[in-house]
Structure formats: structure tokens, C-alpha cells
Amino acid sequence: MRVLLISANTEKITMPTLPLGLACVAAATQKAGHEVAMVDLMTEKDTPSVLKRALEGFRPDLIGISVRNIDDQNMAHARFLLDPVKDIMAVCRRFSEAKIVLGGAGYSIFPEAALSFLGADIGIQGEGEVIFPDLIGRIERGASLLGLPGLYLPDHAPRCERRFVKDLDRLPLPHADLLSLPFQKEDLWMPIQTRRGCPLGCSYCSTGMIEGRMLRRHSLETIVEWIAQWRKAGVHQFYFVDNTFNLPVSYAKEICRNLIDQDLDIKWWSILYPKHGDEELVACMARAGCQQVSMGFESGSEQILKNLNKRFTLEEVRQISEALSEQGIKRMGFLLLGSPGETRKSVEKSLSFADSLKLDNLKITAGVRIYPNTPLAKKAIEEGMDASPHGLLFPRFYLAKGLGEWLPETLKDWAATRPHWVIPDYR
């Protein structure tokens, strides 16, 4: 079967991103014996023309569209990102009679609501590397699609629970023939995912819905070999997209040691959970080529950290921040202001704490995006908000009472003398 896979994402919030997840699905689909073509719309200026050429030239039997983001998570001026996906759907419908399957991280948070809004034929929640080839096989045989875990049809939710692949090495990683490189290689940061799932359960987070709560990981040999292949292809900058690179810390250290032993001469950055960051790990990261880390410590108030179900203390944040600084690793911090229990006093504590860390960069978010089936959604419902999955498809945010008018002016005042701080655009 000829399968056309389309990455709908065009957002460049931190950097232009490559569609790693979709490429993994493409690799698994190829492995199952199907002909695959990919279209990445990240750098395309004339989307309708690009899609028309692909649809008429490839003539797909099935179309998959990856939905990475639902919105830009900016309470000040929220942009709903499914309308452009609707436009993509319209072009596909115009030039092809193939069924359209939705997937991707954003879709997986709102499987029923997004399928209904976009009007697709099928949706796959979660990991598509197993279910998508199975779906294709059933379509070829004319078999029933009901019973596939994580598969949604209009007005039909899955009849059985999703299944997560425990051994990630069973799933093929994409090679250069699938992941085209639309940027100059010196500007490219190649994404790497070494593990999936997060057991931490932060009160507002959607990762558990996307990847599950069980932490699963690739073998060290698989990851290092994949990096080495891209290094031979001329890529020298990598981005570990794992939500918590340092959990478990033993695995993080082994990755670093393997990279050091291979002497690949690469640069990379990662996301650290601000706990379990001992000096040995940080030194190992620096020797392995780590240039920068992102740390979502979110608050400078111990009480707010507890409310968010964070498992670290402010002292642990400070310790790992200082260890990173001593090793010359740049630090980008993240504050998330306005969650339940937030007050003007706790906001000021957070700003003072972040200032004391002397970070290289700080990004501040005001208002917390509410995702379905989270403790934050439950709190919003208790306070009278519509926090149903269909209601939350259109971006809704939680902002503690008493902060609405005060918070924007306060952030502007603090950021005025701190050019390395990024605050919401309140214009």
C-alpha cells in the first residue's frame, strides 16, 4: 500500500523541529512492506501546492497526518492551531479519495474531540509504530478495524486499552532517507528520544496521556549507534527530547559515558528534572558534549511546588543549577505562574528565586493550560469551569484569582532590566 505521511507542524516556538515521531511511524510502516512518502510542512511556504504535488504524484492509498500542537499555550494571545490542519485536510480531500488517519502528540491528548473537529476518518492515540501498520493490514484485508487499541473512529472509541511497547528497541529508528534535513546542517539540532513515559504525575502535565506513566527506554547501544550514524551524515548537534534526561540517573550517566568513549565530537542539550543531578552526572554531561539544559522548576515557592506535585525542593534546584554553571553548561529555566494556590506573594518569591539563580535564560508562562483528565482539570471543574475534553480542545487556562491585572505589569517591570527573561507578549 502507498502511504503518504504529513507533518502538519509549522511552529518554531524554541527552534524548528524535525518530525521524529512521524518518521518513526514511517520507518515501521516501511518495515511492514509498504511504500512510504513523507511531507514535512515546517519550512514550506506554499502548503497547498506542496500537498497537491505530493498527492497527485504519489497517489496514496492512505494518508496520515501528525498533529503535534493544539495551540501555542500562550494565555495572553492563544492561537488555536487546528484550523491550519483543517486546511490541510481540505487539500487532501480535494486531490485524493484516500482515508485520512490522525495521530501525533497533540491528537493523543484529545483523540475524540480532535477527530470530530477535523473530520478525519480514523485516529490513533499514542504510539503508532505498531497500530498503524496493523491498521493498514486490516484495511488491505477488508477486516474490521474495531478492537485495535488506541484506534478511534467517528462515534466509536477503542474497545480495549492502549498498549505501550515495553522494549523500545523493537521499534525501528528512522534513517536519512525518511528524515529530510530542510535546514543547513550547522543550524540543525537533531532530536533524540531515548525513553518514553513519565511516572512523576505533575498536576497539569499531559505527558502521561501521550506516552503513558511507565518509563520505557532504548538500549544504550541503539541510541549511541543512531547518533553515530547521523554524525557520519554530517550532523553534529543533537537535542534529547526526553522530558527527564536525568531519570533514572544511572541511565543518564551511561549514555554520557558511551558518548565519551565513542568520541563523536558532538554538541547537545537536554531537559533536566531538577533533582538527582549530582556533580558526577553534570561533569559527565559536560565531557560528553552537553552545551545547554532546560530546567522546568516552575516556582520559587515550596508550597506551590507541592501543589503542582513536584518531587524536588528549591535547594535541589539551586544545587543542580550551580553544578551546571561550574561546568560551563548554559541553563534555561522555566517558571509557570498562576496555578492553584498562587498569590502575589508566591509570584514574587518565584521571581526572586529565579533571579538569584543567575540563569542564562528564563522563560515565564503566566496561566496554566488545562489538559483533560489531570488534577488541574479536576480543580477547574470544582471551580465551575468547563474542563471536559471537548471543552478543553479550545485552549483554556487556569489563573489564580487576584493575579489577572497585577501579573502582566509585574512581569513587565521585572523583565525591563533583565533582557534574558522572556515573558508573555501582552501587547
Coordinates of C-alpha atoms in Angstrom, one line a residue:
M1 CA 0.0 0.0 0.0
R2 CA 1.2 3.5 -0.8
V3 CA 1.1 5.7 2.4
L4 CA 1.6 9.4 2.5
L5 CA 2.5 10.8 5.9
I6 CA 2.2 14.6 6.5
S7 CA 3.7 16.5 9.4
A8 CA 1.4 19.4 9.9
N9 CA 3.5 21.3 12.4
T10 CA 4.9 24.7 11.4
E11 CA 5.6 26.1 14.9
K12 CA 9.1 27.3 15.8
I13 CA 8.5 28.2 19.5
T14 CA 12.0 27.3 20.6
M15 CA 13.6 26.1 17.4
P16 CA 12.4 24.5 14.1
T17 CA 11.7 20.8 14.9
L18 CA 12.0 17.7 12.8
P19 CA 9.1 15.3 12.8
L20 CA 10.9 12.5 14.7
G21 CA 7.7 10.7 15.9
L22 CA 6.2 10.6 12.4
A23 CA 9.5 9.4 10.9
C24 CA 9.5 6.5 13.4
V25 CA 6.0 5.6 12.2
A26 CA 7.2 5.8 8.6
A27 CA 10.1 3.5 9.4
A28 CA 7.8 1.0 11.0
T29 CA 5.4 1.2 8.0
Q30 CA 8.3 0.6 5.6
K31 CA 9.5 -2.3 7.6
A32 CA 6.0 -3.8 7.3
G33 CA 6.4 -3.8 3.5
H34 CA 4.6 -0.6 2.4
E35 CA 5.7 2.2 0.2
V36 CA 6.0 5.5 2.2
A37 CA 6.4 9.1 1.3
M38 CA 6.7 11.9 3.9
V39 CA 5.9 15.6 3.6
D40 CA 7.2 18.0 6.3
L41 CA 5.5 21.4 6.2
M42 CA 7.8 23.1 8.6
T43 CA 9.7 25.1 6.0
E44 CA 7.1 25.1 3.2
K45 CA 5.7 28.5 2.2
D46 CA 3.0 27.3 -0.3
T47 CA 1.4 24.4 1.6
P48 CA -1.5 23.8 -0.9
S49 CA 0.9 23.5 -3.9
V50 CA 3.3 21.2 -2.0
L51 CA 0.4 18.9 -0.9
K52 CA -1.1 18.9 -4.4
R53 CA 2.2 17.8 -5.9
A54 CA 2.6 15.0 -3.4
L55 CA -1.0 13.8 -3.7
E56 CA -1.1 13.8 -7.5
G57 CA 2.5 12.4 -7.8
F58 CA 2.4 9.7 -5.2
R59 CA -1.3 8.8 -5.4
P60 CA -1.5 7.5 -1.8
D61 CA -3.9 4.7 -0.8
L62 CA -3.9 6.1 2.8
I63 CA -2.9 9.4 4.3
G64 CA -1.6 10.0 7.8
I65 CA -1.5 13.5 9.4
S66 CA 0.6 14.1 12.5
V67 CA -0.8 16.8 14.9
R68 CA 1.9 17.9 17.2
N69 CA 0.3 21.0 18.8
I70 CA -3.2 22.0 19.6
D71 CA -2.3 25.6 20.5
D72 CA 0.7 27.7 21.5
Q73 CA -0.1 27.6 25.2
N74 CA 0.0 31.4 25.4
M75 CA -2.8 32.7 27.6
A76 CA -2.2 36.3 26.6
H77 CA -2.9 35.7 22.9
A78 CA -3.7 32.0 22.5
R79 CA -3.5 30.7 18.9
F80 CA -5.6 27.6 18.0
L81 CA -3.5 25.5 15.7
L82 CA -6.1 23.0 14.4
D83 CA -7.6 25.5 11.9
P84 CA -4.5 25.2 9.7
V85 CA -4.8 21.4 10.0
K86 CA -8.3 21.7 8.7
D87 CA -6.9 23.5 5.7
I88 CA -4.5 20.6 5.1
M89 CA -7.4 18.2 5.4
A90 CA -9.4 20.1 2.7
V91 CA -6.5 19.9 0.2
C92 CA -6.2 16.2 0.9
R93 CA -9.9 15.7 0.3
R94 CA -9.8 17.7 -2.9
F95 CA -7.0 15.8 -4.5
S96 CA -7.3 12.3 -3.1
E97 CA -10.0 9.8 -2.1
A98 CA -7.7 8.1 0.4
K99 CA -8.9 7.8 4.0
I100 CA -7.2 10.2 6.5
V101 CA -5.7 9.0 9.8
L102 CA -4.8 11.4 12.5
G103 CA -2.0 10.9 15.1
G104 CA 0.7 12.7 17.0
A105 CA 1.2 14.1 20.5
G106 CA -1.4 16.8 20.2
Y107 CA -4.0 14.5 18.8
S108 CA -3.3 11.9 21.5
I109 CA -4.4 14.4 24.2
F110 CA -7.8 15.0 22.6
P111 CA -8.5 11.8 20.5
E112 CA -12.3 12.1 20.3
A113 CA -12.6 15.9 20.2
A114 CA -9.8 16.4 17.6
L115 CA -11.2 13.6 15.4
S116 CA -14.6 15.2 15.5
F117 CA -13.4 18.8 14.9
L118 CA -11.1 17.9 12.0
G119 CA -13.5 15.4 10.4
A120 CA -10.9 12.7 9.7
D121 CA -11.8 9.1 9.1
I122 CA -9.6 7.4 11.8
G123 CA -7.4 8.5 14.7
I124 CA -4.6 6.7 16.6
Q125 CA -3.9 7.7 20.2
G126 CA -0.3 7.1 21.4
E127 CA 2.4 5.1 19.8
G128 CA 1.7 4.5 16.1
E129 CA 4.6 2.2 15.2
V130 CA 2.6 -0.9 15.9
I131 CA -1.0 0.1 15.5
F132 CA -0.6 2.0 12.2
P133 CA 0.9 -1.0 10.2
D134 CA -1.7 -3.2 11.8
L135 CA -4.4 -0.8 10.7
I136 CA -3.0 -0.9 7.1
G137 CA -3.0 -4.6 7.1
R138 CA -6.7 -4.8 8.2
I139 CA -7.7 -2.2 5.5
E140 CA -5.9 -4.3 2.8
R141 CA -7.7 -7.5 4.0
G142 CA -11.1 -5.7 4.4
A143 CA -11.1 -6.8 8.0
S144 CA -12.9 -4.9 10.8
L145 CA -11.0 -2.0 12.4
L146 CA -12.8 -2.3 15.7
G147 CA -10.7 -3.8 18.5
L148 CA -7.4 -2.1 17.7
P149 CA -6.1 -0.5 20.9
G150 CA -5.9 3.3 20.8
L151 CA -7.8 3.5 17.5
Y152 CA -10.7 5.9 17.2
L153 CA -13.4 6.0 14.6
P154 CA -16.2 8.7 14.3
D155 CA -18.6 7.9 17.2
H156 CA -16.6 4.8 18.2
A157 CA -14.0 4.9 20.9
P158 CA -11.5 2.0 21.3
R159 CA -12.9 -1.2 22.8
C160 CA -9.7 -2.2 24.5
E161 CA -7.0 -0.3 26.4
R162 CA -3.9 1.2 24.7
R163 CA -0.8 -0.9 24.7
F164 CA 2.7 0.6 25.2
V165 CA 5.7 -1.2 23.8
K166 CA 7.9 -2.1 26.7
D167 CA 11.1 -2.8 24.7
L168 CA 11.6 0.3 22.5
D169 CA 14.4 -1.4 20.6
R170 CA 11.6 -3.4 18.9
L171 CA 10.7 -0.2 17.1
P172 CA 12.9 1.0 14.2
L173 CA 14.5 4.4 14.2
P174 CA 14.4 6.5 11.1
H175 CA 17.3 7.0 8.8
A176 CA 18.3 9.8 6.4
D177 CA 16.0 8.6 3.6
L178 CA 13.0 9.4 5.8
L179 CA 14.1 12.4 7.8
S180 CA 14.9 15.0 5.2
L181 CA 17.0 17.9 6.5
P182 CA 15.4 21.2 5.4
F183 CA 17.9 23.3 7.4
Q184 CA 21.7 23.8 7.0
K185 CA 23.4 21.1 8.9
E186 CA 25.3 23.6 11.0
D187 CA 22.0 25.0 12.2
L188 CA 20.2 21.7 12.7
W189 CA 19.5 20.2 16.2
M190 CA 18.6 16.6 15.6
P191 CA 16.0 15.3 18.1
I192 CA 16.7 12.1 20.0
Q193 CA 14.3 10.2 22.3
T194 CA 15.9 7.7 24.5
R195 CA 12.9 6.9 26.7
R196 CA 9.2 7.3 26.8
G197 CA 6.6 7.6 29.6
C198 CA 6.7 9.6 32.8
P199 CA 5.7 8.4 36.2
L200 CA 6.0 11.7 38.0
G201 CA 2.4 12.9 37.7
C202 CA 2.7 16.7 37.7
S203 CA -0.8 18.1 38.3
Y204 CA -1.0 19.9 34.9
C205 CA 1.0 17.7 32.6
S206 CA -0.2 15.8 29.5
T207 CA 2.8 13.5 29.0
G208 CA 1.1 10.6 30.8
M209 CA -1.8 10.8 28.3
I210 CA 0.7 10.8 25.3
E211 CA 3.3 8.3 26.4
G212 CA 1.9 6.5 29.5
R213 CA 3.1 6.5 33.1
M214 CA 5.6 3.6 32.7
L215 CA 9.1 4.7 31.9
R216 CA 10.5 2.7 29.0
R217 CA 13.8 3.1 27.3
H218 CA 16.1 2.2 24.3
S219 CA 19.2 0.3 24.9
L220 CA 22.4 2.4 25.2
E221 CA 23.9 0.6 22.1
T222 CA 20.9 1.5 20.0
I223 CA 21.0 5.2 21.0
V224 CA 24.7 5.7 20.6
E225 CA 24.7 3.8 17.2
W226 CA 21.9 6.0 15.9
I227 CA 23.8 9.2 17.0
A228 CA 26.9 7.9 15.3
Q229 CA 25.0 7.3 12.0
W230 CA 23.8 10.9 12.0
R231 CA 27.3 12.1 12.9
K232 CA 28.7 10.4 9.8
A233 CA 25.9 12.1 7.8
G234 CA 27.3 15.5 8.9
V235 CA 25.0 16.3 11.8
H236 CA 26.9 17.4 14.9
Q237 CA 24.2 19.0 17.2
F238 CA 21.6 16.9 19.0
Y239 CA 18.6 17.6 21.3
F240 CA 17.5 14.9 23.8
V241 CA 13.7 15.4 23.8
D242 CA 13.2 13.2 26.8
N243 CA 11.1 15.0 29.4
T244 CA 13.6 14.0 32.1
F245 CA 17.0 13.2 30.8
N246 CA 18.4 12.5 34.3
L247 CA 15.8 10.0 35.3
P248 CA 17.0 7.4 36.1
V249 CA 20.3 9.0 36.8
S250 CA 22.2 5.7 36.2
Y251 CA 20.9 5.5 32.7
A252 CA 21.8 9.2 32.0
K253 CA 25.4 8.6 33.2
E254 CA 25.8 5.5 31.0
I255 CA 24.6 7.5 28.0
C256 CA 27.2 10.1 28.7
R257 CA 30.0 7.6 29.3
N258 CA 29.2 5.8 26.0
L259 CA 29.2 9.2 24.1
I260 CA 32.6 10.0 25.7
D261 CA 34.0 6.5 24.7
Q262 CA 32.8 6.9 21.1
D263 CA 34.5 10.4 20.9
L264 CA 31.9 11.6 18.4
D265 CA 32.7 15.3 18.8
I266 CA 29.0 16.4 19.1
K267 CA 27.1 19.2 20.9
W268 CA 23.8 18.5 22.6
W269 CA 21.2 19.8 25.0
S270 CA 18.6 18.2 27.2
I271 CA 15.8 18.7 29.6
L272 CA 16.6 18.0 33.3
Y273 CA 14.3 17.3 36.1
P274 CA 15.9 19.5 38.9
K275 CA 16.6 16.5 41.2
H276 CA 19.1 13.7 41.1
G277 CA 21.7 16.0 39.5
D278 CA 24.9 15.1 41.3
E279 CA 28.2 16.6 40.4
E280 CA 29.4 13.3 38.8
L281 CA 26.4 13.4 36.3
V282 CA 26.9 17.0 35.5
A283 CA 30.6 16.6 34.9
C284 CA 29.9 13.5 32.7
M285 CA 27.4 15.5 30.7
A286 CA 29.9 18.3 30.1
R287 CA 32.6 15.9 28.9
A288 CA 30.1 14.2 26.6
G289 CA 29.3 17.5 24.8
C290 CA 26.3 18.9 26.7
Q291 CA 26.1 22.6 25.9
Q292 CA 22.8 23.6 27.5
V293 CA 19.9 22.3 29.6
S294 CA 16.3 23.3 30.1
M295 CA 15.0 23.2 33.7
G296 CA 11.3 23.5 34.4
F297 CA 11.5 24.3 38.1
E298 CA 8.2 26.2 37.7
S299 CA 8.1 28.0 41.0
G300 CA 10.1 29.5 43.8
S301 CA 7.6 28.6 46.4
E302 CA 7.8 25.3 48.2
Q303 CA 4.0 25.3 48.7
I304 CA 3.3 25.8 45.0
L305 CA 5.8 23.0 44.2
K306 CA 3.7 20.7 46.4
N307 CA 0.5 21.9 44.8
L308 CA 2.0 21.0 41.4
N309 CA 3.1 17.6 42.7
K310 CA 6.7 18.3 42.1
R311 CA 9.2 15.9 43.7
F312 CA 12.1 18.4 44.3
T313 CA 12.9 21.2 46.7
L314 CA 14.2 24.7 46.0
E315 CA 17.6 23.8 47.5
E316 CA 17.9 20.9 45.0
V317 CA 17.1 23.3 42.1
R318 CA 19.9 25.6 43.4
Q319 CA 22.4 22.8 43.8
I320 CA 21.9 21.4 40.3
S321 CA 21.9 24.9 38.8
E322 CA 25.2 25.8 40.4
A323 CA 26.7 22.4 39.4
L324 CA 25.8 23.1 35.8
S325 CA 27.2 26.6 35.9
E326 CA 30.5 25.4 37.3
Q327 CA 30.8 23.0 34.3
G328 CA 30.1 25.8 31.8
I329 CA 26.7 24.3 30.8
K330 CA 24.1 27.0 29.9
R331 CA 20.9 26.9 31.8
M332 CA 17.4 27.9 30.5
G333 CA 14.9 28.0 33.3
F334 CA 11.1 27.9 33.2
L335 CA 8.6 29.4 35.6
L336 CA 4.9 28.5 35.4
L337 CA 2.8 31.2 37.3
G338 CA -0.9 31.3 38.2
S339 CA -1.6 27.7 39.3
P340 CA -4.0 26.8 42.1
G341 CA -2.9 28.4 45.4
E342 CA -0.7 31.1 43.6
T343 CA -0.7 34.5 45.3
R344 CA 1.1 37.8 44.6
K345 CA 3.5 36.8 47.4
S346 CA 4.3 33.4 45.9
V347 CA 4.8 35.0 42.5
E348 CA 7.3 37.5 43.9
K349 CA 9.1 34.6 45.7
S350 CA 9.3 32.8 42.4
L351 CA 10.7 35.8 40.6
S352 CA 13.3 36.5 43.3
F353 CA 14.3 32.9 43.4
A354 CA 14.8 32.7 39.6
D355 CA 16.7 35.9 39.7
S356 CA 19.1 34.5 42.4
L357 CA 20.0 31.6 40.2
K358 CA 21.6 33.9 37.6
L359 CA 20.4 31.8 34.7
D360 CA 21.5 32.3 31.1
N361 CA 17.8 32.5 30.1
L362 CA 14.4 32.3 31.8
K363 CA 11.1 31.8 30.1
I364 CA 8.0 32.7 32.1
T365 CA 4.5 31.4 31.4
A366 CA 1.5 33.1 33.0
G367 CA -1.6 31.0 33.2
V368 CA -1.6 27.2 33.0
R369 CA -3.0 25.4 30.0
I370 CA -5.7 22.9 31.3
Y371 CA -5.5 19.4 29.8
P372 CA -8.2 16.8 30.3
N373 CA -8.0 14.1 33.0
T374 CA -5.4 15.9 35.0
P375 CA -5.7 17.1 38.7
L376 CA -5.7 20.7 37.3
A377 CA -8.7 19.9 35.2
K378 CA -10.5 18.4 38.2
K379 CA -9.7 21.6 40.2
A380 CA -11.0 23.7 37.3
I381 CA -14.3 21.7 37.3
E382 CA -14.6 22.2 41.1
E383 CA -14.4 26.0 40.4
G384 CA -17.1 25.9 37.8
M385 CA -15.1 25.8 34.6
D386 CA -15.9 23.6 31.6
A387 CA -13.0 21.3 31.7
S388 CA -14.4 18.4 29.7
P389 CA -12.2 17.0 26.9
H390 CA -14.3 18.6 24.2
G391 CA -14.4 21.9 26.0
L392 CA -10.7 21.9 26.6
L393 CA -9.8 21.3 22.9
F394 CA -10.1 25.1 22.5
P395 CA -7.4 26.5 24.8
R396 CA -8.4 27.2 28.3
F397 CA -6.2 28.3 31.1
Y398 CA -6.1 28.4 34.9
L399 CA -5.1 31.6 36.5
A400 CA -5.5 32.0 40.3
K401 CA -7.8 34.8 41.4
G402 CA -6.3 38.2 42.1
L403 CA -3.5 37.9 39.5
G404 CA -5.3 38.9 36.3
E405 CA -4.4 42.6 36.1
W406 CA -1.5 42.7 38.6
L407 CA 0.6 39.9 37.0
P408 CA 1.3 41.4 33.5
E409 CA 2.5 44.7 34.9
T410 CA 4.7 42.9 37.5
L411 CA 6.3 40.7 34.8
K412 CA 6.9 43.7 32.6
D413 CA 8.6 45.6 35.5
W414 CA 10.9 42.7 36.4
A415 CA 11.8 41.9 32.7
A416 CA 12.6 45.5 31.9
T417 CA 16.1 45.2 33.4
R418 CA 16.6 41.5 32.6
P419 CA 16.9 41.1 28.9
H420 CA 17.5 37.4 29.2
W421 CA 14.0 36.9 30.6
V422 CA 11.2 36.0 28.1
I423 CA 7.7 36.9 29.3
P424 CA 4.3 36.6 27.6
D425 CA 3.5 39.1 24.9
Y426 CA 0.8 41.3 26.4
R427 CA 0.6 43.7 23.5

